PDB file of C-alpha atoms in Angstrom:
ATOM      1  CA  UNK A   1     240.054  71.772 225.163  1.00 46.00           C
ATOM      2  CA  UNK A   2     238.923  71.502 222.472  1.00 48.00           C
ATOM      3  CA  UNK A   3     235.628  70.417 223.508  1.00 48.00           C
ATOM      4  CA  UNK A   4     235.252  72.544 225.813  1.00 49.00           C
ATOM      5  CA  UNK A   5     236.114  75.475 223.629  1.00 48.00           C
ATOM      6  CA  UNK A   6     233.059  74.406 221.324  1.00 49.00           C
ATOM      7  CA  UNK A   7     230.751  74.628 224.429  1.00 49.00           C
ATOM      8  CA  UNK A   8     231.597  77.859 225.027  1.00 50.00           C
ATOM      9  CA  UNK A   9     231.590  78.960 221.571  1.00 53.00           C
ATOM     10  CA  UNK A  10     227.760  77.361 221.055  1.00 55.00           C
ATOM     11  CA  UNK A  11     225.038  79.860 220.324  1.00 52.00           C
ATOM     12  CA  UNK A  12     221.382  80.073 221.825  1.00 52.00           C
ATOM     13  CA  UNK A  13     218.378  82.286 220.738  1.00 53.00           C
ATOM     14  CA  UNK A  14     218.402  85.585 222.762  1.00 55.00           C
ATOM     15  CA  UNK A  15     214.635  86.139 224.109  1.00 60.00           C
ATOM     16  CA  UNK A  16     214.549  89.433 222.330  1.00 63.00           C
ATOM     17  CA  UNK A  17     214.162  86.982 218.906  1.00 65.00           C
ATOM     18  CA  UNK A  18     211.973  85.116 220.111  1.00 64.00           C
ATOM     19  CA  UNK A  19     209.629  87.956 221.463  1.00 64.00           C
ATOM     20  CA  UNK A  20     209.805  89.202 217.583  1.00 71.00           C
ATOM     21  CA  UNK A  21     209.227  85.935 216.055  1.00 70.00           C
ATOM     22  CA  UNK A  22     206.084  86.043 218.310  1.00 69.00           C
ATOM     23  CA  UNK A  23     205.260  89.476 217.440  1.00 68.00           C
ATOM     24  CA  UNK A  24     205.321  89.095 213.523  1.00 77.00           C
ATOM     25  CA  UNK A  25     202.815  85.867 214.269  1.00 79.00           C
ATOM     26  CA  UNK A  26     200.306  88.540 216.438  1.00 81.00           C
ATOM     27  CA  UNK A  27     200.288  90.882 213.226  1.00 82.00           C
ATOM     28  CA  UNK A  28     199.977  88.323 210.727  1.00 79.00           C
ATOM     29  CA  UNK A  29     196.645  86.787 212.822  1.00 81.00           C
ATOM     30  CA  UNK A  30     195.651  90.769 213.020  1.00 82.00           C
ATOM     31  CA  UNK A  31     196.235  91.273 209.728  1.00 80.00           C
ATOM     32  CA  UNK A  32     193.997  87.497 208.793  1.00 83.00           C
ATOM     33  CA  UNK A  33     191.150  88.909 211.038  1.00 84.00           C
ATOM     34  CA  UNK A  34     190.715  92.331 210.175  1.00 81.00           C
ATOM     35  CA  UNK A  35     190.618  90.839 206.029  1.00 84.00           C
ATOM     36  CA  UNK A  36     188.045  88.681 206.872  1.00 84.00           C
ATOM     37  CA  UNK A  37     185.519  90.989 209.075  1.00 84.00           C
ATOM     38  CA  UNK A  38     186.368  93.183 206.187  1.00 80.00           C
ATOM     39  CA  UNK A  39     185.096  90.762 203.597  1.00 76.00           C
ATOM     40  CA  UNK A  40     182.128  90.138 205.530  1.00 74.00           C
ATOM     41  CA  UNK A  41     181.291  93.396 206.032  1.00 74.00           C
ATOM     42  CA  UNK A  42     181.741  93.807 201.889  1.00 71.00           C
ATOM     43  CA  UNK A  43     179.646  91.084 201.533  1.00 65.00           C
ATOM     44  CA  UNK A  44     176.748  92.756 203.958  1.00 66.00           C
ATOM     45  CA  UNK A  45     176.954  95.726 202.256  1.00 67.00           C
ATOM     46  CA  UNK A  46     176.400  94.327 199.052  1.00 62.00           C
ATOM     47  CA  UNK A  47     173.202  91.725 200.172  1.00 60.00           C
ATOM     48  CA  UNK A  48     171.300  94.758 201.588  1.00 58.00           C
ATOM     49  CA  UNK A  49     172.063  96.670 198.572  1.00 60.00           C
ATOM     50  CA  UNK A  50     170.473  94.186 196.619  1.00 59.00           C
ATOM     51  CA  UNK A  51     167.886  93.230 198.929  1.00 69.00           C
ATOM     52  CA  UNK A  52     167.121  89.876 197.348  1.00 70.00           C
ATOM     53  CA  UNK A  53     164.045  88.326 196.667  1.00 79.00           C
ATOM     54  CA  UNK A  54     162.821  84.778 197.459  1.00 80.00           C
ATOM     55  CA  UNK A  55     162.776  83.279 193.541  1.00 82.00           C
ATOM     56  CA  UNK A  56     159.265  81.955 192.352  1.00 88.00           C
ATOM     57  CA  UNK A  57     158.823  78.508 190.940  1.00 89.00           C
ATOM     58  CA  UNK A  58     155.378  77.382 190.367  1.00 89.00           C
ATOM     59  CA  UNK A  59     153.923  75.000 188.079  1.00 89.00           C
ATOM     60  CA  UNK A  60     151.993  76.696 185.615  1.00 89.00           C
ATOM     61  CA  UNK A  61     150.260  74.383 183.682  1.00 89.00           C
ATOM     62  CA  UNK A  62     149.813  69.798 183.512  1.00 90.00           C
ATOM     63  CA  UNK A  63     149.179  67.831 180.360  1.00 90.00           C
ATOM     64  CA  UNK A  64     148.163  64.256 180.372  1.00 89.00           C
ATOM     65  CA  UNK A  65     149.806  62.246 177.343  1.00 89.00           C
ATOM     66  CA  UNK A  66     148.225  59.185 178.999  1.00 88.00           C
ATOM     67  CA  UNK A  67     146.393  57.519 181.341  1.00 86.00           C
ATOM     68  CA  UNK A  68     144.522  54.681 181.872  1.00 86.00           C
ATOM     69  CA  UNK A  69     143.467  52.569 184.999  1.00 81.00           C
ATOM     70  CA  UNK A  70     143.660  48.264 185.541  1.00 82.00           C
ATOM     71  CA  UNK A  71     141.445  46.551 187.839  1.00 76.00           C
ATOM     72  CA  UNK A  72     140.373  43.952 189.043  1.00 70.00           C
ATOM     73  CA  UNK A  73     138.286  42.547 192.163  1.00 59.00           C
ATOM     74  CA  UNK A  74     141.074  42.938 194.584  1.00 66.00           C
ATOM     75  CA  UNK A  75     143.881  44.948 192.960  1.00 74.00           C
ATOM     76  CA  UNK A  76     144.244  48.119 190.435  1.00 79.00           C
ATOM     77  CA  UNK A  77     147.105  48.872 188.715  1.00 82.00           C
ATOM     78  CA  UNK A  78     147.391  52.956 187.369  1.00 84.00           C
ATOM     79  CA  UNK A  79     149.505  54.110 184.370  1.00 88.00           C
ATOM     80  CA  UNK A  80     149.640  57.650 183.600  1.00 87.00           C
ATOM     81  CA  UNK A  81     152.144  60.231 181.494  1.00 91.00           C
ATOM     82  CA  UNK A  82     152.161  63.601 182.218  1.00 91.00           C
ATOM     83  CA  UNK A  83     153.338  66.779 180.961  1.00 92.00           C
ATOM     84  CA  UNK A  84     154.877  69.345 184.232  1.00 93.00           C
ATOM     85  CA  UNK A  85     155.897  72.717 182.890  1.00 93.00           C
ATOM     86  CA  UNK A  86     157.248  75.012 185.348  1.00 93.00           C
ATOM     87  CA  UNK A  87     157.919  79.165 185.325  1.00 93.00           C
ATOM     88  CA  UNK A  88     160.984  79.983 187.473  1.00 93.00           C
ATOM     89  CA  UNK A  89     160.936  84.098 188.160  1.00 92.00           C
ATOM     90  CA  UNK A  90     163.633  85.940 189.060  1.00 91.00           C
ATOM     91  CA  UNK A  91     163.251  89.207 190.247  1.00 87.00           C
ATOM     92  CA  UNK A  92     166.314  90.609 191.760  1.00 84.00           C
ATOM     93  CA  UNK A  93     169.383  92.438 190.372  1.00 82.00           C
ATOM     94  CA  UNK A  94     170.911  89.461 190.539  1.00 83.00           C
ATOM     95  CA  UNK A  95     171.401  85.762 188.821  1.00 88.00           C
ATOM     96  CA  UNK A  96     170.060  82.616 191.089  1.00 90.00           C
ATOM     97  CA  UNK A  97     171.614  79.582 190.255  1.00 91.00           C
ATOM     98  CA  UNK A  98     169.093  76.525 190.586  1.00 93.00           C
ATOM     99  CA  UNK A  99     170.418  72.550 192.094  1.00 92.00           C
ATOM    100  CA  UNK A 100     168.194  70.048 190.313  1.00 93.00           C
ATOM    101  CA  UNK A 101     164.849  69.407 191.419  1.00 92.00           C
ATOM    102  CA  UNK A 102     163.078  66.161 192.002  1.00 92.00           C
ATOM    103  CA  UNK A 103     158.787  66.250 191.838  1.00 93.00           C
ATOM    104  CA  UNK A 104     157.259  63.344 193.375  1.00 93.00           C
ATOM    105  CA  UNK A 105     153.826  62.265 191.937  1.00 92.00           C
ATOM    106  CA  UNK A 106     151.307  60.093 194.894  1.00 91.00           C
ATOM    107  CA  UNK A 107     147.985  58.749 194.937  1.00 88.00           C
ATOM    108  CA  UNK A 108     146.634  58.980 198.590  1.00 85.00           C
ATOM    109  CA  UNK A 109     150.048  59.414 200.029  1.00 86.00           C
ATOM    110  CA  UNK A 110     151.412  56.393 197.739  1.00 85.00           C
ATOM    111  CA  UNK A 111     154.141  57.187 195.593  1.00 88.00           C
ATOM    112  CA  UNK A 112     153.628  56.881 192.005  1.00 88.00           C
ATOM    113  CA  UNK A 113     156.331  57.987 189.920  1.00 89.00           C
ATOM    114  CA  UNK A 114     158.709  61.039 190.242  1.00 90.00           C
ATOM    115  CA  UNK A 115     160.054  63.794 187.711  1.00 91.00           C
ATOM    116  CA  UNK A 116     163.257  66.143 188.266  1.00 92.00           C
ATOM    117  CA  UNK A 117     164.320  69.323 186.658  1.00 92.00           C
ATOM    118  CA  UNK A 118     168.000  69.401 185.953  1.00 93.00           C
ATOM    119  CA  UNK A 119     170.238  72.646 187.480  1.00 93.00           C
ATOM    120  CA  UNK A 120     169.984  75.418 185.251  1.00 93.00           C
ATOM    121  CA  UNK A 121     171.047  79.228 186.062  1.00 92.00           C
ATOM    122  CA  UNK A 122     168.773  82.287 185.439  1.00 92.00           C
ATOM    123  CA  UNK A 123     169.994  85.402 184.755  1.00 91.00           C
ATOM    124  CA  UNK A 124     168.854  89.136 186.954  1.00 88.00           C
ATOM    125  CA  UNK A 125     164.963  89.961 186.434  1.00 89.00           C
ATOM    126  CA  UNK A 126     164.051  87.200 183.927  1.00 93.00           C
ATOM    127  CA  UNK A 127     161.111  84.608 183.292  1.00 94.00           C
ATOM    128  CA  UNK A 128     161.946  81.282 182.351  1.00 94.00           C
ATOM    129  CA  UNK A 129     160.145  77.814 181.851  1.00 95.00           C
ATOM    130  CA  UNK A 130     161.427  74.131 182.505  1.00 93.00           C
ATOM    131  CA  UNK A 131     159.475  70.677 182.174  1.00 93.00           C
ATOM    132  CA  UNK A 132     159.543  67.173 183.375  1.00 92.00           C
ATOM    133  CA  UNK A 133     158.006  64.105 182.406  1.00 92.00           C
ATOM    134  CA  UNK A 134     156.603  62.044 184.679  1.00 91.00           C
ATOM    135  CA  UNK A 135     155.723  57.873 183.361  1.00 89.00           C
ATOM    136  CA  UNK A 136     153.735  55.132 185.959  1.00 88.00           C
ATOM    137  CA  UNK A 137     154.084  52.062 185.070  1.00 86.00           C
ATOM    138  CA  UNK A 138     151.285  49.769 186.164  1.00 82.00           C
ATOM    139  CA  UNK A 139     151.588  50.587 189.435  1.00 83.00           C
ATOM    140  CA  UNK A 140     149.753  48.033 191.825  1.00 81.00           C
ATOM    141  CA  UNK A 141     147.834  49.697 194.481  1.00 78.00           C
ATOM    142  CA  UNK A 142     146.599  47.807 198.011  1.00 74.00           C
ATOM    143  CA  UNK A 143     142.539  46.406 198.289  1.00 69.00           C
ATOM    144  CA  UNK A 144     141.031  50.001 199.804  1.00 72.00           C
ATOM    145  CA  UNK A 145     143.006  52.627 197.507  1.00 80.00           C
ATOM    146  CA  UNK A 146     142.552  50.226 194.853  1.00 80.00           C
ATOM    147  CA  UNK A 147     138.258  50.702 195.740  1.00 81.00           C
ATOM    148  CA  UNK A 148     138.503  54.457 196.192  1.00 84.00           C
ATOM    149  CA  UNK A 149     140.539  54.672 193.268  1.00 84.00           C
ATOM    150  CA  UNK A 150     138.064  52.610 190.925  1.00 83.00           C
ATOM    151  CA  UNK A 151     135.143  54.134 192.113  1.00 84.00           C
ATOM    152  CA  UNK A 152     137.265  57.811 191.655  1.00 85.00           C
ATOM    153  CA  UNK A 153     137.215  57.029 188.277  1.00 86.00           C
ATOM    154  CA  UNK A 154     134.556  54.494 187.141  1.00 84.00           C
ATOM    155  CA  UNK A 155     131.812  56.741 189.010  1.00 87.00           C
ATOM    156  CA  UNK A 156     133.041  60.586 189.083  1.00 89.00           C
ATOM    157  CA  UNK A 157     135.717  60.393 186.394  1.00 90.00           C
ATOM    158  CA  UNK A 158     138.405  61.266 188.547  1.00 89.00           C
ATOM    159  CA  UNK A 159     141.870  60.910 189.418  1.00 89.00           C
ATOM    160  CA  UNK A 160     143.072  63.039 192.814  1.00 92.00           C
ATOM    161  CA  UNK A 161     147.053  62.889 192.501  1.00 92.00           C
ATOM    162  CA  UNK A 162     149.236  65.218 194.877  1.00 94.00           C
ATOM    163  CA  UNK A 163     152.353  67.247 193.232  1.00 94.00           C
ATOM    164  CA  UNK A 164     155.462  67.248 195.910  1.00 93.00           C
ATOM    165  CA  UNK A 165     158.975  69.010 195.925  1.00 92.00           C
ATOM    166  CA  UNK A 166     161.605  71.531 197.116  1.00 91.00           C
ATOM    167  CA  UNK A 167     163.783  73.239 194.903  1.00 91.00           C
ATOM    168  CA  UNK A 168     167.012  74.963 195.998  1.00 91.00           C
ATOM    169  CA  UNK A 169     168.671  77.958 194.805  1.00 89.00           C
ATOM    170  CA  UNK A 170     171.786  80.162 195.476  1.00 87.00           C
ATOM    171  CA  UNK A 171     171.603  84.192 194.410  1.00 82.00           C
ATOM    172  CA  UNK A 172     175.293  84.460 193.176  1.00 77.00           C
ATOM    173  CA  UNK A 173     176.783  88.534 193.371  1.00 70.00           C
ATOM    174  CA  UNK A 174     179.890  89.703 191.930  1.00 67.00           C
ATOM    175  CA  UNK A 175     181.311  85.662 192.000  1.00 69.00           C
ATOM    176  CA  UNK A 176     179.598  85.176 195.622  1.00 69.00           C
ATOM    177  CA  UNK A 177     177.159  82.569 196.306  1.00 73.00           C
ATOM    178  CA  UNK A 178     174.505  83.695 199.249  1.00 72.00           C
ATOM    179  CA  UNK A 179     172.896  80.378 201.587  1.00 77.00           C
ATOM    180  CA  UNK A 180     170.754  78.089 199.414  1.00 81.00           C
ATOM    181  CA  UNK A 181     167.322  79.049 199.874  1.00 83.00           C
ATOM    182  CA  UNK A 182     164.595  76.504 199.272  1.00 87.00           C
ATOM    183  CA  UNK A 183     160.768  76.875 197.691  1.00 87.00           C
ATOM    184  CA  UNK A 184     158.786  73.903 198.112  1.00 89.00           C
ATOM    185  CA  UNK A 185     155.819  73.171 195.948  1.00 90.00           C
ATOM    186  CA  UNK A 186     152.933  71.315 197.001  1.00 92.00           C
ATOM    187  CA  UNK A 187     149.793  70.977 194.373  1.00 93.00           C
ATOM    188  CA  UNK A 188     146.867  69.292 193.981  1.00 94.00           C
ATOM    189  CA  UNK A 189     145.656  67.917 190.573  1.00 93.00           C
ATOM    190  CA  UNK A 190     142.475  65.748 189.501  1.00 93.00           C
ATOM    191  CA  UNK A 191     142.588  63.879 186.275  1.00 91.00           C
ATOM    192  CA  UNK A 192     140.182  62.672 183.843  1.00 90.00           C
ATOM    193  CA  UNK A 193     140.377  59.598 182.591  1.00 89.00           C
ATOM    194  CA  UNK A 194     137.668  59.318 180.307  1.00 88.00           C
ATOM    195  CA  UNK A 195     138.859  63.187 179.206  1.00 89.00           C
ATOM    196  CA  UNK A 196     142.815  62.184 179.274  1.00 87.00           C
ATOM    197  CA  UNK A 197     142.753  66.045 180.532  1.00 89.00           C
ATOM    198  CA  UNK A 198     143.377  67.648 183.579  1.00 90.00           C
ATOM    199  CA  UNK A 199     139.870  68.779 185.292  1.00 91.00           C
ATOM    200  CA  UNK A 200     141.389  70.840 188.416  1.00 92.00           C
ATOM    201  CA  UNK A 201     144.956  71.926 189.456  1.00 91.00           C
ATOM    202  CA  UNK A 202     145.210  73.718 193.400  1.00 91.00           C
ATOM    203  CA  UNK A 203     148.823  74.810 194.709  1.00 87.00           C
ATOM    204  CA  UNK A 204     150.458  76.225 197.483  1.00 73.00           C
ATOM    205  CA  UNK A 205     153.823  77.889 197.736  1.00 53.00           C
ATOM    206  CA  UNK A 206     155.183  78.399 200.700  1.00 50.00           C
ATOM    207  CA  UNK A 207     151.731  78.266 202.779  1.00 38.00           C
ATOM    208  CA  UNK A 208     150.052  80.195 200.437  1.00 37.00           C
ATOM    209  CA  UNK A 209     146.999  78.843 198.464  1.00 39.00           C
ATOM    210  CA  UNK A 210     146.778  79.063 194.764  1.00 41.00           C
ATOM    211  CA  UNK A 211     144.171  77.708 192.463  1.00 42.00           C
ATOM    212  CA  UNK A 212     144.079  77.111 188.558  1.00 46.00           C
ATOM    213  CA  UNK A 213     142.402  74.890 185.975  1.00 44.00           C
ATOM    214  CA  UNK A 214     139.012  75.363 187.539  1.00 41.00           C
ATOM    215  CA  UNK A 215     137.463  77.883 187.080  1.00 35.00           C
ATOM    216  CA  UNK A 216     134.076  76.578 187.678  1.00 35.00           C
ATOM    217  CA  UNK A 217     134.947  75.259 190.684  1.00 35.00           C
ATOM    218  CA  UNK A 218     135.796  78.433 191.785  1.00 34.00           C
ATOM    219  CA  UNK A 219     133.099  80.299 191.205  1.00 33.00           C
ATOM    220  CA  UNK A 220     131.047  77.326 192.718  1.00 35.00           C
ATOM    221  CA  UNK A 221     132.574  78.239 195.544  1.00 37.00           C
ATOM    222  CA  UNK A 222     132.259  81.785 195.674  1.00 36.00           C
ATOM    223  CA  UNK A 223     128.332  81.006 194.477  1.00 36.00           C
ATOM    224  CA  UNK A 224     128.246  78.811 198.111  1.00 38.00           C
ATOM    225  CA  UNK A 225     129.865  81.618 200.182  1.00 37.00           C
ATOM    226  CA  UNK A 226     127.477  84.040 198.633  1.00 43.00           C
ATOM    227  CA  UNK A 227     124.230  81.613 199.142  1.00 43.00           C
ATOM    228  CA  UNK A 228     125.601  81.288 203.426  1.00 43.00           C
ATOM    229  CA  UNK A 229     125.705  84.808 203.731  1.00 46.00           C
ATOM    230  CA  UNK A 230     122.385  85.120 202.150  1.00 48.00           C
ATOM    231  CA  UNK A 231     121.058  82.694 204.852  1.00 46.00           C
ATOM    232  CA  UNK A 232     122.723  84.471 207.696  1.00 46.00           C
ATOM    233  CA  UNK A 233     121.281  87.611 206.927  1.00 48.00           C
ATOM    234  CA  UNK A 234     117.328  85.337 206.640  1.00 47.00           C
ATOM    235  CA  UNK A 235     118.044  84.208 209.910  1.00 44.00           C
ATOM    236  CA  UNK A 236     119.035  86.859 211.308  1.00 45.00           C
ATOM    237  CA  UNK A 237     116.395  89.486 210.052  1.00 46.00           C
ATOM    238  CA  UNK A 238     113.781  86.331 211.656  1.00 44.00           C
ATOM    239  CA  UNK A 239     115.302  87.074 214.920  1.00 42.00           C
ATOM    240  CA  UNK A 240     114.519  90.265 215.230  1.00 45.00           C
ATOM    241  CA  UNK A 241     111.507  90.239 214.243  1.00 43.00           C
TER     242      UNK A 241
END
């Protein structure tokens, strides 16, 4: 009888209690969804209000500290030390957090060395100069590339190199960090081994070409365009006659 009595008094949860628990879970889910949408809306309003601009990161100056070319009948090795000065400009009303950036130095597609700019934070409406030094110690080149390098250095007193790298940055607003923004840098530089100096620099930033360090080359190019226009006008005049 005792067992039968215990069985008759056993408690079973009612359907109304299960429904109330399920209703509370639905309410919490709706509350969290509303808070997530509200946060997203606030972020969108802030982004639209500040209208973030892409940061500017330019190769401002290249200083040749040392360059030397050792050549033989079948090979050549290049040694150089250059210092690169970059200018970071932030036109936003919010700060920018830069990650570590690596820049590769190449000759005809052959990697020679690399320089790293440590990550840093840049305040709003500011400009900042950062620099890195690249050391190349006796990098051996293939026979064909070695012949081209020796010819350019000995006959033309010029060594053409290429600097490439990507800069990753994030804009920070009221503790909120935006997705990463990337700026690509691609520069062609010409060095003079005899003068141990930079001859010219031409850079492309996200498809925009900028030339610096070679005013004579720019003037020559402009003169060639003018001469071409004059020749074209002369040909048209003769055909008209």
